[in-house]
């Protein structure tokens, strides 16, 4: 079925600014609370939030097999379970409804009042109930930087890294949407030269510039997903800030990997941009440095050219962009990650979230964490207000954005913006 929603020539009758991340070619999915405290599934065009529950009730999705309450929900999980064909039908229909050539809703002010809100009038929610969250470690530049700093510059990558999309199971309970502040975590750290740990606030709170993909029900227990089918089970992506406490991490991570240094919070951009919408931005993945096992070998282009940025804004100050990276730098792509995740028969469900791992490029300004950007704090970053940062200070806001631009159409993810507060006090 063609993705007519992606037609680059389509124009909408809604007024949108030309540099918006949300032209009619995007049509992401999210969940929002209206000013009347009604929660609904919606989409966004320009700075308008569109209530899909209201559109459905008024008959605009007639002919598409949807249950009556599919959009009158506080998560997208059931809609995601309906599968790729339905997502595509709904996106194509939304594009038609808001097409400048279509007068039906354009000339119906009464329906518009029920369906269309200003973004400033709604409050974005977590778009899915996340059953399980996995974080990968799939950027070769990031893994090499971390291995160089913490182990051995001559053997920065562990022997498994070029053969396995390395990952770990995280906590979904602390994944939050953009705008929810995060407290500096307390925990155990081992001061330099000490032989016993101390307890207190983390001194090295960091961001990780990542993307995350959200899956639909993919398989039953025992059933692997072949790499070339994996993308059928990916609903879409968000920008993902995987908050990390480097001092806690360093002390706790041996031998089982990340734990409390990672699970105090991870923040996501609230609109899920569908994999369908990203089709025009496919590109090659980096060439494998070692042969990969057959179950990880894929055909076609499975990476996506998504420009990523991270900025730090001090309280009341101006923002400084500290990193410019790209999702296409990932050594292991999403299809390989999902094929690997299920190769042992591990089930993946609707609303599961898979983080990419920190996405760093080859150059210093493209590193995806303060750990790498400042090289463990040895080279502080100069901020535009004259201060410097080794890691994130209390009351700093970290803002990440992502967008695709192929010269014809530009679509984006909006932003994930989170303020770091001092440690929690009752
Ligand atoms: Mn991470």
XYZ file of N, CA and C in Angstrom, residues 135 137 142 146 149-150 168 184-185 188-190 201-210 241-253 258 260-262 264 357-360 367-374 376-377 390-392 400:
174
model
N 18.145 -0.761 26.328
C 19.048 0.249 25.775
C 20.241 -0.450 25.124
N 23.922 -0.145 22.688
C 25.230 0.506 22.857
C 25.873 0.451 21.482
N 31.065 6.069 20.187
C 30.795 6.160 21.631
C 31.468 5.013 22.382
N 34.390 5.523 25.214
C 34.225 5.054 26.595
C 35.283 4.003 26.929
N 38.621 5.704 27.528
C 38.705 6.408 28.816
C 38.796 5.453 29.991
N 38.001 4.397 29.971
C 37.871 3.564 31.174
C 38.690 2.283 31.156
N 21.368 -3.739 27.201
C 20.984 -4.190 28.548
C 19.520 -3.837 28.773
N 18.710 15.430 40.736
C 20.050 14.855 40.814
C 19.986 13.632 41.739
N 20.421 12.463 41.253
C 20.260 11.258 42.086
C 21.297 11.165 43.212
N 25.857 5.631 45.706
C 27.210 5.258 46.147
C 28.228 5.616 45.081
N 29.341 6.204 45.524
C 30.460 6.435 44.607
C 31.752 6.127 45.343
N 32.787 5.858 44.579
C 34.095 5.592 45.176
C 35.009 6.777 44.862
N 24.999 12.987 46.816
C 24.517 13.357 45.478
C 25.555 13.007 44.413
N 25.109 12.500 43.281
C 26.026 12.304 42.152
C 26.634 13.652 41.782
N 27.933 13.655 41.551
C 28.596 14.896 41.124
C 28.745 14.963 39.609
N 28.481 13.845 38.939
C 28.742 13.773 37.498
C 27.478 13.371 36.726
N 26.456 14.235 36.797
C 25.221 13.929 36.055
C 25.405 14.337 34.591
N 25.015 13.439 33.710
C 25.292 13.578 32.286
C 24.015 13.286 31.493
N 23.996 13.768 30.248
C 22.952 13.331 29.314
C 23.544 12.295 28.380
N 22.669 11.538 27.708
C 23.086 10.705 26.582
C 22.157 11.030 25.429
N 22.726 11.496 24.333
C 21.964 11.855 23.128
C 21.659 10.568 22.366
N 20.374 10.178 22.402
C 19.975 8.913 21.793
C 18.676 9.106 21.028
N 16.713 11.207 25.809
C 17.828 11.622 26.680
C 17.937 10.631 27.825
N 18.937 9.774 27.753
C 19.115 8.722 28.751
C 20.039 9.244 29.862
N 19.433 9.955 30.829
C 20.192 10.559 31.933
C 21.098 9.532 32.611
N 22.292 9.952 32.945
C 23.288 9.029 33.504
C 24.097 9.720 34.593
N 24.408 8.975 35.649
C 25.256 9.484 36.733
C 26.593 8.760 36.647
N 27.593 9.447 36.083
C 28.837 8.747 35.714
C 29.623 8.223 36.909
N 29.573 8.935 38.051
C 30.338 8.464 39.213
C 29.692 7.222 39.836
N 28.349 7.217 39.860
C 27.649 6.022 40.364
C 27.899 4.853 39.409
N 27.826 5.152 38.126
C 28.021 4.130 37.087
C 29.389 3.442 37.211
N 30.408 4.261 37.423
C 31.775 3.736 37.429
C 31.969 2.721 38.571
N 31.324 2.994 39.706
C 31.479 2.127 40.886
C 30.612 0.886 40.798
N 29.423 0.994 40.222
C 28.457 -0.106 40.306
C 28.489 -1.058 39.114
N 29.063 -0.663 37.946
C 28.700 -1.375 36.716
C 29.375 -2.739 36.536
N 24.985 -1.462 33.753
C 24.324 -0.298 34.330
C 23.157 -0.682 35.243
N 21.664 1.651 38.936
C 21.058 2.872 39.464
C 21.601 4.152 38.811
N 22.744 4.056 38.156
C 23.300 5.223 37.472
C 22.462 5.608 36.259
N 21.592 4.694 35.836
C 20.857 4.895 34.592
C 19.358 4.938 34.789
N 17.342 6.345 37.037
C 16.630 7.399 37.778
C 15.759 8.246 36.849
N 21.353 3.733 22.342
C 22.664 3.992 22.933
C 23.110 5.372 22.485
N 24.023 5.952 23.242
C 24.548 7.279 22.940
C 25.075 7.314 21.508
N 24.680 8.361 20.759
C 25.074 8.441 19.350
C 26.160 9.501 19.193
N 27.384 9.048 19.018
C 28.508 9.952 18.796
C 28.995 9.818 17.364
N 30.144 14.368 19.658
C 30.026 13.382 20.730
C 28.698 13.575 21.469
N 28.091 12.460 21.897
C 26.720 12.506 22.410
C 26.569 12.517 23.918
N 27.640 12.812 24.656
C 27.541 12.903 26.121
C 28.600 13.874 26.615
N 28.377 14.428 27.795
C 29.382 15.331 28.381
C 30.651 14.544 28.719
N 30.476 13.286 29.121
C 31.631 12.421 29.410
C 32.644 12.474 28.268
N 32.135 12.361 27.035
C 33.016 12.385 25.869
C 33.373 13.815 25.443
N 32.370 14.713 25.470
C 32.617 16.090 25.012
C 33.705 16.764 25.843
N 33.726 16.494 27.154
C 34.723 17.135 28.022
C 35.843 16.159 28.384
N 35.840 13.239 30.267
C 35.798 12.997 31.721
C 35.941 14.278 32.542
N 35.711 15.429 31.920
C 35.831 16.687 32.643
C 37.178 17.357 32.469
N 31.611 20.910 32.997
C 32.198 19.580 32.823
C 31.082 18.544 32.689
N 30.073 18.691 33.539
C 28.867 17.868 33.460
C 27.669 18.818 33.606
N 26.507 18.324 34.029
C 25.311 19.165 34.085
C 25.147 19.729 35.501
N 17.208 18.469 23.599
C 17.656 17.733 22.414
C 16.603 17.852 21.325
